[in-house]
Amino acid sequence: MIEAVGLSKSYDTGPSRVDALCGVSFRIERGEYVAIMGPSGSGKSTLMNLIGLLDSPTAGTYRLDGQSVEDFSDDRLAELRCRRIGFVFQSFHLLPRFSAAKNVELPLAYMGLPRGERRARAVAALASVELGARVDHRPNELSGGERQRVAIARSLVNRPDLLLADEPTGNLDSRSGEEICRLFGRLNRELGVTVVLVTHDRGVAEHTRRILHIRDGALVRDEPLGAP
Amino acid sequence: MIEAVGLSKSYDTGPSRVDALCGVSFRIERGEYVAIMGPSGSGKSTLMNLIGLLDSPTAGTYRLDGQSVEDFSDDRLAELRCRRIGFVFQSFHLLPRFSAAKNVELPLAYMGLPRGERRARAVAALASVELGARVDHRPNELSGGERQRVAIARSLVNRPDLLLADEPTGNLDSRSGEEICRLFGRLNRELGVTVVLVTHDRGVAEHTRRILHIRDGALVRDEPLGAP
Ligand SMILES: Nc1ncnc2c1ncn2[C@@H]1O[C@H](COP(=O)(O)OP(=O)(O)OP(=O)(O)O)[C@@H](O)[C@H]1O
Ligand SMILES: Nc1ncnc2c1ncn2[C@@H]1O[C@H](COP(=O)(O)OP(=O)(O)OP(=O)(O)O)[C@@H](O)[C@H]1O
Ligand SMILES: [Mg+2]
Ligand SMILES: [Mg+2]
């Protein structure tokens, strides 16, 4: 499903250049459940943005279902981002003037669903992350962990077949974090969703079946995990 | 130093009211090193905002050094927030148009220090959280963990005697998180800084000497930790 060959990404910041990713290569097949771990600043979010088509590499190729993303039209890219990929951002990116339900509904706006159906799906997604009692709260009326869970619910509402989650439990207590791990595990096992998540928590990573270790922009180790 | 008696905080959101804190009472003496733990949404950030004078209780009293905060003038409140208290926000609150160094310098603007001294202190604070190589990056040019560390550096730059940190390691890998724990531990032991931190990580809490457990807005357990 995902094939990265020599992926590199550099940023030009004022006088200096930051080489955030240097020649990363790997494959992720449909239905896999993968964790990405590594130190702060090692390039994990940069890699997730490339996988999620939110940014383009400075060098190297990235193929989604065998087709190189450089060959995709803007329309195709937009459609992939809306319909096939669900993304949980490390900093949530919720719209401050909208309620939790409206924020979760957002990805559905492009799918031509009637209003009642969009609201129903948003409320169901919020219930799946235990926020049924907060559907009408705005982000500044929510705790940090609640905002994180709204971001998770939003990533699920369009029923993606590829879920990318950048540190989805960083602001959650261990019990809520476990709930989210179980939710992702069910989506993977029961619905065949391909899940790639970045985490700093080894306990979270051990719910997956494979860990890609990143350090200083390079893939330093590909660790398969035994059956749990 | 800190005395809370029956602290309560409610929010009115549309038709409903959320009782975020219900009658919380405790004392924290000068030089203590305390952790606050509890489920997502249990009231920890709400409590931290009250302790840090960023919000006022709906009911109950809060005394800082024996004086009730209701009796403080606006000037006194502003001075306490700027000079005595350092606050690491759960969502960082960095100014997007300013570099890391300028963000860290901000609390010093009120202290009448010359420009060169402010810059020197900001750079030193960033070095103490291993961001010496990122001083001129803006927040959107930093990783999640780097932004968190900028927020930590900013909380230290005015040399507060009370440091309040709301989930300071949520976006950090275990090694960077340990570095931050060691830094806080040194500030506490060597400089006598009173440290109160919210964390979801039991490992981080075990660096402190006392854990206050919050659940559904109430203090349910006060746990002293043996000498490490
Ligand atoms: N401005 C507000 N209006 C309404 N409800 C609010 C507001 N701010 C917070 N809340 C609610 O108050 C409760 C406590 O929030 P708080 O931010 O203190 O939780 P927390 O313990 O810090 O959680 P987390 O671990 O997720 O950060 C939450 O259920 C939240 O939904
Ligand atoms: N727009 C940018 N301009 C310049 N440098 C950048 C930019 N975005 C990220 N960086 C740098 O690239 C490196 C990798 O960033 P990235 O966000 O991928 O790290 P990360 O592994 O996700 O870290 P964390 O665990 O802290 O979230 C960091 O050192 C960061 O400072
Ligand atoms: Mg990141
Ligand atoms: Mg909080």
Coordinates of C-alpha atoms and ligand atoms in Angstrom, one line a residue:
Chain A
M1 CA 0.0 0.0 0.0
I2 CA 2.8 2.4 1.0
E3 CA 6.2 2.3 -0.5
A4 CA 8.9 4.8 0.4
V5 CA 12.2 4.8 -1.5
G6 CA 14.9 7.2 -0.4
L7 CA 12.5 9.7 1.0
S8 CA 14.2 13.0 2.1
K9 CA 12.9 16.3 3.3
S10 CA 14.9 19.4 4.0
Y11 CA 13.7 22.8 5.3
D12 CA 15.3 26.1 4.6
T13 CA 15.2 28.3 7.7
G14 CA 16.9 31.6 7.3
P15 CA 20.6 31.0 6.9
S16 CA 20.6 27.3 7.8
R17 CA 19.0 24.2 6.4
V18 CA 17.5 21.4 8.4
D19 CA 17.7 17.9 6.9
A20 CA 14.7 16.5 8.7
L21 CA 14.6 13.2 6.8
C22 CA 17.5 11.6 5.0
G23 CA 16.8 8.8 2.6
V24 CA 14.1 6.7 4.4
S25 CA 12.9 3.5 2.6
F26 CA 10.3 1.0 3.7
R27 CA 7.0 -0.7 2.7
I28 CA 3.8 -1.0 4.6
E29 CA 1.2 -3.5 3.3
R30 CA -2.6 -3.2 3.5
G31 CA -3.9 -4.1 6.9
E32 CA -0.6 -3.6 8.8
Y33 CA -0.5 -2.0 12.2
V34 CA 2.8 -0.1 12.6
A35 CA 4.3 2.2 15.2
I36 CA 7.0 4.9 14.5
M37 CA 9.2 5.8 17.5
G38 CA 12.2 8.1 17.9
P39 CA 13.6 11.0 19.8
S40 CA 12.0 14.5 19.8
G41 CA 13.1 16.2 16.5
S42 CA 14.1 13.0 14.8
G43 CA 11.7 13.5 11.8
K44 CA 8.6 11.4 12.7
S45 CA 6.0 14.2 12.0
T46 CA 7.8 15.1 8.9
L47 CA 7.6 11.5 7.7
M48 CA 3.9 11.3 8.6
N49 CA 3.2 14.5 6.6
L50 CA 4.8 12.9 3.6
I51 CA 2.8 9.6 4.0
G52 CA -0.4 11.6 4.5
L53 CA 0.1 13.7 1.3
L54 CA 0.2 16.9 3.4
D55 CA 3.7 17.7 2.1
S56 CA 6.0 16.6 -0.7
P57 CA 9.5 15.2 -0.3
T58 CA 12.7 17.1 -1.3
A59 CA 14.0 13.9 -2.8
G60 CA 13.0 10.2 -3.2
T61 CA 9.7 8.6 -4.2
Y62 CA 6.5 7.7 -2.4
R63 CA 4.1 5.3 -3.9
L64 CA 0.5 4.8 -2.7
D65 CA -1.0 1.5 -4.1
G66 CA 1.8 1.3 -6.6
Q67 CA 1.4 4.8 -8.1
S68 CA 3.9 7.5 -7.5
V69 CA 2.3 10.5 -5.8
E70 CA 4.1 12.9 -8.1
D71 CA 1.8 11.7 -10.8
F72 CA -1.4 12.5 -8.9
S73 CA -3.4 15.5 -10.0
D74 CA -4.5 18.0 -7.3
D75 CA -8.0 16.7 -7.5
R76 CA -6.8 13.1 -6.8
L77 CA -4.6 14.3 -3.9
A78 CA -7.5 16.1 -2.4
E79 CA -9.8 13.1 -2.8
L80 CA -7.3 10.8 -1.2
R81 CA -6.8 13.1 1.7
C82 CA -10.5 13.4 2.3
R83 CA -11.7 9.9 1.6
R84 CA -9.0 7.4 2.1
I85 CA -6.7 8.9 4.8
G86 CA -7.6 9.8 8.3
F87 CA -5.0 12.0 10.1
V88 CA -4.7 12.8 13.8
F89 CA -2.3 15.8 14.1
Q90 CA 0.2 16.1 16.9
S91 CA -1.2 19.6 17.7
F92 CA -4.9 18.7 17.0
H93 CA -5.7 21.6 14.6
L94 CA -9.3 22.0 15.8
L95 CA -11.2 25.1 14.6
P96 CA -11.8 27.2 17.7
R97 CA -15.2 28.7 16.7
F98 CA -16.8 25.3 16.1
S99 CA -18.2 22.8 18.5
A100 CA -16.6 19.3 18.9
A101 CA -19.4 17.8 16.7
K102 CA -18.9 20.4 13.9
N103 CA -15.2 19.9 14.0
V104 CA -15.7 16.1 13.6
E105 CA -18.2 16.6 10.8
L106 CA -15.7 18.7 8.7
P107 CA -14.2 15.9 6.6
L108 CA -17.8 14.8 5.7
A109 CA -18.6 18.1 4.0
Y110 CA -16.9 16.8 0.8
M111 CA -18.8 13.6 0.6
G112 CA -22.3 14.9 -0.3
L113 CA -23.9 13.4 2.8
P114 CA -27.1 15.0 4.0
R115 CA -26.9 17.1 7.2
G116 CA -28.6 14.7 9.5
E117 CA -26.3 11.9 8.4
R118 CA -23.2 14.0 9.0
R119 CA -24.4 15.0 12.5
A120 CA -25.2 11.3 13.3
R121 CA -21.8 10.1 12.2
A122 CA -20.0 12.9 14.1
V123 CA -21.9 12.1 17.3
A124 CA -21.2 8.4 16.9
A125 CA -17.5 9.1 16.4
L126 CA -17.4 11.2 19.5
A127 CA -19.1 8.5 21.5
S128 CA -16.5 6.0 20.3
V129 CA -13.9 8.1 22.1
E130 CA -16.1 8.7 25.2
L131 CA -17.0 12.3 24.5
G132 CA -20.7 11.9 24.1
A133 CA -21.2 14.4 26.9
R134 CA -19.0 17.1 25.1
V135 CA -20.5 17.3 21.6
D136 CA -21.4 20.9 21.8
H137 CA -18.4 22.2 23.6
R138 CA -15.9 24.3 21.7
P139 CA -12.2 23.5 21.9
N140 CA -11.4 26.1 24.6
E141 CA -14.2 24.5 26.7
L142 CA -12.4 21.2 26.6
S143 CA -9.5 19.7 28.4
G144 CA -6.3 18.8 26.6
G145 CA -7.1 15.2 26.5
E146 CA -10.6 15.9 25.3
R147 CA -9.3 18.0 22.4
Q148 CA -7.0 15.1 21.5
R149 CA -9.9 12.8 21.4
V150 CA -11.9 15.2 19.2
A151 CA -9.0 15.1 16.8
I152 CA -9.1 11.3 16.9
A153 CA -12.8 11.2 16.3
R154 CA -12.5 13.6 13.3
S155 CA -9.9 11.3 11.8
L156 CA -12.3 8.3 11.9
V157 CA -15.5 9.9 10.7
N158 CA -14.9 9.4 7.0
R159 CA -14.1 5.7 7.5
P160 CA -10.6 5.9 6.0
D161 CA -8.7 2.8 5.0
L162 CA -5.4 4.4 6.1
L163 CA -5.3 5.9 9.6
L164 CA -2.2 8.1 10.4
A165 CA -2.0 9.2 14.1
D166 CA 0.8 11.4 15.3
E167 CA 1.1 10.9 19.0
P168 CA -2.6 10.2 19.6
T169 CA -2.2 9.5 23.4
G170 CA 0.3 12.2 24.4
N171 CA -2.3 14.1 26.5
L172 CA -4.2 11.1 27.8
D173 CA -4.1 9.3 31.1
S174 CA -3.3 5.6 30.9
R175 CA -6.9 4.4 30.9
S176 CA -8.0 6.7 28.1
G177 CA -4.8 5.9 26.2
E178 CA -5.6 2.2 26.5
E179 CA -9.2 2.8 25.2
I180 CA -7.7 4.5 22.2
C181 CA -5.2 1.7 21.6
R182 CA -8.1 -0.8 21.8
L183 CA -10.2 1.3 19.4
F184 CA -7.3 1.4 16.8
G185 CA -6.7 -2.4 17.3
R186 CA -10.4 -3.1 16.6
L187 CA -10.3 -0.9 13.4
N188 CA -7.3 -2.8 12.3
R189 CA -8.4 -6.3 13.1
E190 CA -12.1 -6.1 12.3
L191 CA -12.2 -3.5 9.5
G192 CA -8.8 -4.0 8.0
V193 CA -7.8 -0.4 8.4
T194 CA -4.1 0.1 7.9
V195 CA -2.8 2.0 11.0
V196 CA 0.4 3.9 11.3
L197 CA 0.9 5.8 14.6
V198 CA 3.8 7.8 16.0
T199 CA 4.3 7.3 19.7
H200 CA 6.8 8.0 22.5
D201 CA 5.1 5.3 24.6
R202 CA 6.6 1.8 24.3
G203 CA 3.4 0.5 25.9
V204 CA 1.3 1.9 23.0
A205 CA 3.8 0.7 20.4
E206 CA 3.5 -2.8 21.8
H207 CA -0.2 -2.9 20.7
T208 CA 1.1 -2.8 17.1
R209 CA 2.8 -5.5 15.1
R210 CA 5.9 -3.6 13.9
I211 CA 8.0 -0.7 15.1
L212 CA 10.0 1.6 12.7
H213 CA 12.7 3.4 14.7
I214 CA 13.7 6.8 13.5
R215 CA 16.8 8.7 14.6
D216 CA 18.3 11.9 13.1
G217 CA 16.1 11.6 10.0
A218 CA 17.1 8.0 9.3
L219 CA 15.3 4.7 9.7
V220 CA 17.7 2.9 12.0
R221 CA 15.8 -0.3 12.8
D222 CA 12.7 -2.2 11.6
E223 CA 11.4 -4.2 14.5
P224 CA 8.7 -6.9 14.0
L225 CA 6.7 -7.6 17.2
G226 CA 5.7 -11.2 18.1
A227 CA 2.1 -12.2 18.3
P228 CA 0.7 -10.6 21.5
Chain B
M1 CA 3.1 28.8 50.4
I2 CA -0.1 27.6 48.7
E3 CA -3.2 26.9 50.7
A4 CA -6.5 25.9 49.0
V5 CA -9.7 25.6 51.0
G6 CA -12.8 24.2 49.3
L7 CA -11.7 25.4 45.9
S8 CA -14.5 25.0 43.3
K9 CA -14.8 26.0 39.7
S10 CA -17.8 25.7 37.4
Y11 CA -18.2 26.6 33.8
D12 CA -21.5 27.6 32.2
T13 CA -21.6 26.2 28.7
G14 CA -24.8 26.9 26.8
P15 CA -27.6 25.0 28.5
S16 CA -25.4 22.9 30.8
R17 CA -23.0 23.6 33.6
V18 CA -19.7 21.7 34.1
D19 CA -18.5 21.4 37.7
A20 CA -14.8 21.0 36.9
L21 CA -13.6 21.3 40.5
C22 CA -15.6 20.5 43.6
G23 CA -14.3 21.6 47.0
V24 CA -10.6 20.8 46.7
S25 CA -8.4 21.5 49.8
F26 CA -4.7 21.1 50.4
R27 CA -1.5 22.9 51.4
I28 CA 1.8 23.0 49.5
E29 CA 4.8 24.3 51.5
R30 CA 7.8 26.2 50.1
G31 CA 10.3 23.9 48.4
E32 CA 7.9 21.0 47.9
Y33 CA 8.0 18.9 44.7
V34 CA 4.5 17.7 43.9
A35 CA 2.8 15.9 41.1
I36 CA -0.9 16.0 40.2
M37 CA -2.4 13.0 38.5
G38 CA -5.9 12.0 37.3
P39 CA -8.0 11.0 34.3
S40 CA -8.5 13.2 31.3
G41 CA -11.1 15.8 32.1
S42 CA -10.8 15.4 35.9
G43 CA -10.0 19.0 36.6
K44 CA -6.1 19.1 36.7
S45 CA -5.6 22.1 34.3
T46 CA -8.5 23.9 35.9
L47 CA -6.8 23.5 39.3
M48 CA -3.4 24.7 37.8
N49 CA -5.0 27.8 36.4
L50 CA -6.4 28.7 39.8
I51 CA -3.0 28.0 41.5
G52 CA -1.2 30.1 38.8
L53 CA -3.6 33.0 39.2
L54 CA -4.8 32.7 35.6
D55 CA -8.4 32.2 36.7
S56 CA -10.5 32.7 39.8
P57 CA -12.5 30.1 41.7
T58 CA -16.3 29.9 41.7
A59 CA -16.2 29.2 45.4
G60 CA -13.6 28.5 48.1
T61 CA -10.4 30.3 49.1
Y62 CA -6.9 30.3 47.7
R63 CA -4.0 31.7 49.8
L64 CA -0.6 32.5 48.5
D65 CA 2.0 33.0 51.3
G66 CA -0.9 33.4 53.8
Q67 CA -2.8 36.1 51.9
S68 CA -6.1 35.4 50.1
V69 CA -5.8 36.1 46.4
E70 CA -9.2 37.9 46.4
D71 CA -7.5 40.7 48.3
F72 CA -4.8 41.2 45.7
S73 CA -4.9 44.2 43.4
D74 CA -4.7 43.7 39.6
D75 CA -1.1 45.1 39.8
R76 CA -0.1 42.6 42.5
L77 CA -1.6 39.7 40.5
A78 CA 0.2 40.8 37.3
E79 CA 3.5 41.1 39.3
L80 CA 3.1 37.7 40.9
R81 CA 2.4 36.1 37.5
C82 CA 5.4 37.7 35.9
R83 CA 8.0 37.5 38.6
R84 CA 7.1 34.7 41.0
I85 CA 5.3 32.1 39.0
G86 CA 6.6 30.2 35.9
F87 CA 3.8 28.4 33.9
V88 CA 4.2 25.7 31.3
F89 CA 0.9 25.4 29.5
Q90 CA -0.5 22.1 28.3
S91 CA -1.0 23.6 24.9
F92 CA 2.2 25.7 24.9
H93 CA 0.7 29.0 23.8
L94 CA 3.7 30.2 21.8
L95 CA 3.4 33.3 19.6
P96 CA 3.6 32.0 16.0
R97 CA 5.3 35.1 14.5
F98 CA 8.2 35.1 17.0
S99 CA 11.3 33.0 17.1
A100 CA 12.0 30.5 20.0
A101 CA 14.3 33.0 21.6
K102 CA 11.8 35.9 21.3
N103 CA 9.1 33.7 22.8
V104 CA 11.3 32.7 25.7
E105 CA 12.3 36.4 26.3
L106 CA 8.7 37.5 26.6
P107 CA 8.3 37.3 30.4
L108 CA 11.5 39.4 30.8
A109 CA 9.9 42.4 29.1
Y110 CA 8.3 43.5 32.3
M111 CA 11.5 43.4 34.4
G112 CA 13.4 46.3 32.9
L113 CA 16.4 44.2 31.8
P114 CA 18.5 45.6 28.9
R115 CA 18.0 43.9 25.6
G116 CA 21.4 42.1 25.6
E117 CA 20.7 40.6 29.0
R118 CA 17.2 39.4 27.9
R119 CA 18.6 37.7 24.8
A120 CA 21.5 36.1 26.8
R121 CA 19.0 34.7 29.4
A122 CA 16.7 33.4 26.7
V123 CA 19.5 31.6 24.9
A124 CA 20.7 30.1 28.2
A125 CA 17.2 28.9 29.0
L126 CA 16.9 27.2 25.6
A127 CA 20.3 25.6 26.0
S128 CA 19.1 24.1 29.3
V129 CA 16.4 22.2 27.4
E130 CA 18.8 21.2 24.6
L131 CA 17.4 23.7 22.0
G132 CA 20.6 25.7 21.5
A133 CA 20.4 24.8 17.8
R134 CA 16.8 26.1 17.3
V135 CA 16.9 29.6 18.9
D136 CA 15.8 31.4 15.7
H137 CA 13.2 28.9 14.5
R138 CA 9.6 30.0 14.7
P139 CA 7.0 27.6 16.3
N140 CA 5.8 26.2 12.9
E141 CA 9.5 25.3 12.2
L142 CA 9.8 23.2 15.3
S143 CA 8.7 19.7 16.2
G144 CA 6.0 19.1 18.8
G145 CA 8.5 18.2 21.4
E146 CA 10.7 21.2 20.6
R147 CA 7.7 23.5 21.0
Q148 CA 7.0 21.9 24.4
R149 CA 10.6 22.5 25.4
V150 CA 10.4 26.2 24.3
A151 CA 7.4 26.5 26.6
I152 CA 9.4 25.0 29.4
A153 CA 12.4 27.4 28.8
R154 CA 10.0 30.4 28.8
S155 CA 8.6 29.3 32.2
L156 CA 12.1 29.3 33.7
V157 CA 13.6 32.5 32.2
N158 CA 12.3 34.9 34.9
R159 CA 13.7 32.6 37.7
P160 CA 10.4 31.9 39.4
D161 CA 10.2 30.5 42.9
L162 CA 7.0 28.6 42.0
L163 CA 7.0 26.5 38.8
L164 CA 3.7 25.2 37.5
A165 CA 4.0 22.7 34.7
D166 CA 0.9 21.2 33.0
E167 CA 2.0 17.9 31.4
P168 CA 5.5 19.1 30.5
T169 CA 6.6 15.8 28.9
G170 CA 3.5 14.8 27.0
N171 CA 5.2 15.3 23.6
L172 CA 8.7 14.1 24.6
D173 CA 10.5 10.9 24.1
S174 CA 11.6 9.1 27.2
R175 CA 15.1 10.5 27.1
S176 CA 14.1 14.1 26.6
G177 CA 11.4 13.6 29.3
E178 CA 14.1 12.3 31.7
E179 CA 16.2 15.4 31.0
I180 CA 13.3 17.6 31.9
C181 CA 12.6 15.7 35.1
R182 CA 16.3 16.0 36.1
L183 CA 16.2 19.8 35.3
F184 CA 13.1 20.2 37.5
G185 CA 14.6 18.1 40.2
R186 CA 17.8 20.3 40.2
L187 CA 15.7 23.5 40.3
N188 CA 13.9 22.1 43.3
R189 CA 16.8 20.7 45.3
E190 CA 19.5 23.3 44.4
L191 CA 17.5 26.5 44.0
G192 CA 14.6 25.7 46.4
V193 CA 12.0 26.2 43.6
T194 CA 8.6 24.9 44.6
V195 CA 7.5 22.7 41.7
V196 CA 4.0 21.5 40.9
L197 CA 3.5 19.5 37.8
V198 CA 0.6 17.7 36.2
T199 CA 1.5 14.4 34.5
H200 CA -0.1 11.3 33.1
D201 CA 3.2 9.4 33.4
R202 CA 3.7 7.6 36.7
G203 CA 7.5 7.5 35.9
V204 CA 7.6 11.3 35.9
A205 CA 5.4 11.5 39.1
E206 CA 7.9 9.2 40.9
H207 CA 10.6 11.9 40.5
T208 CA 8.5 14.1 42.9
R209 CA 7.9 13.7 46.6
R210 CA 4.1 13.7 46.7
I211 CA 1.2 12.9 44.4
L212 CA -2.2 14.6 44.6
H213 CA -4.7 12.3 42.9
I214 CA -7.7 14.1 41.2
R215 CA -10.8 12.4 40.0
D216 CA -14.1 14.0 38.8
G217 CA -13.1 17.4 40.3
A218 CA -12.2 16.1 43.7
L219 CA -9.0 15.4 45.5
V220 CA -9.3 11.6 46.2
R221 CA -5.9 10.8 47.6
D222 CA -2.8 12.6 48.9
E223 CA 0.2 10.2 48.4
P224 CA 3.6 11.0 49.9
L225 CA 6.5 9.2 48.1
G226 CA 9.4 7.7 50.1
A227 CA 12.9 9.0 49.7
P228 CA 14.1 7.8 46.2
Ligands
LIG1 N1 -14.3 26.8 29.5 C1 -14.9 25.6 29.8 N2 -16.2 25.5 29.6 C2 -16.9 24.4 29.9 N3 -16.3 23.2 30.3 C3 -14.9 23.3 30.5 C4 -14.2 24.5 30.2 N4 -12.9 24.2 30.4 C5 -12.8 22.9 30.9 N5 -14.1 22.3 30.9 C6 -14.4 21.0 31.3 O1 -14.0 20.9 32.6 C7 -13.4 19.5 32.8 C8 -12.1 19.6 33.4 O2 -11.2 20.2 32.5 P1 -9.6 20.2 32.7 O3 -9.0 20.9 31.6 O4 -9.3 20.8 34.1 O5 -9.2 18.7 32.7 P2 -7.8 18.0 32.9 O6 -7.8 17.1 34.1 O7 -6.7 18.9 32.7 O8 -7.8 17.0 31.6 P3 -6.6 16.5 30.6 O9 -5.9 15.4 31.3 O10 -7.4 15.9 29.5 O11 -5.8 17.7 30.2 C9 -13.5 18.8 31.5 O12 -14.5 17.8 31.5 C10 -13.8 19.9 30.5 O13 -14.6 19.5 29.5
LIG2 N1 9.2 24.1 8.8 C1 10.4 23.8 9.3 N2 11.5 24.6 9.1 C2 12.7 24.2 9.7 N3 12.9 23.1 10.4 C3 11.8 22.4 10.7 C4 10.5 22.6 10.2 N4 9.7 21.7 10.6 C5 10.4 20.8 11.4 N5 11.7 21.2 11.4 C6 12.8 20.6 12.1 O1 12.9 19.3 11.5 C7 13.2 18.3 12.6 C8 12.2 17.2 12.6 O2 10.9 17.7 12.9 P1 9.7 16.7 13.2 O3 8.5 17.5 13.5 O4 9.6 15.7 12.1 O5 10.2 15.9 14.5 P2 9.5 14.8 15.4 O6 10.3 13.5 15.3 O7 8.0 14.7 15.0 O8 9.6 15.4 16.9 P3 8.7 15.3 18.1 O9 8.8 14.0 18.7 O10 9.3 16.4 19.0 O11 7.3 15.7 17.7 C9 13.2 19.1 13.9 O12 14.5 19.2 14.4 C10 12.6 20.4 13.6 O13 13.3 21.5 14.3
MG3 MG 6.3 15.3 16.0
MG4 MG -5.3 19.3 31.2

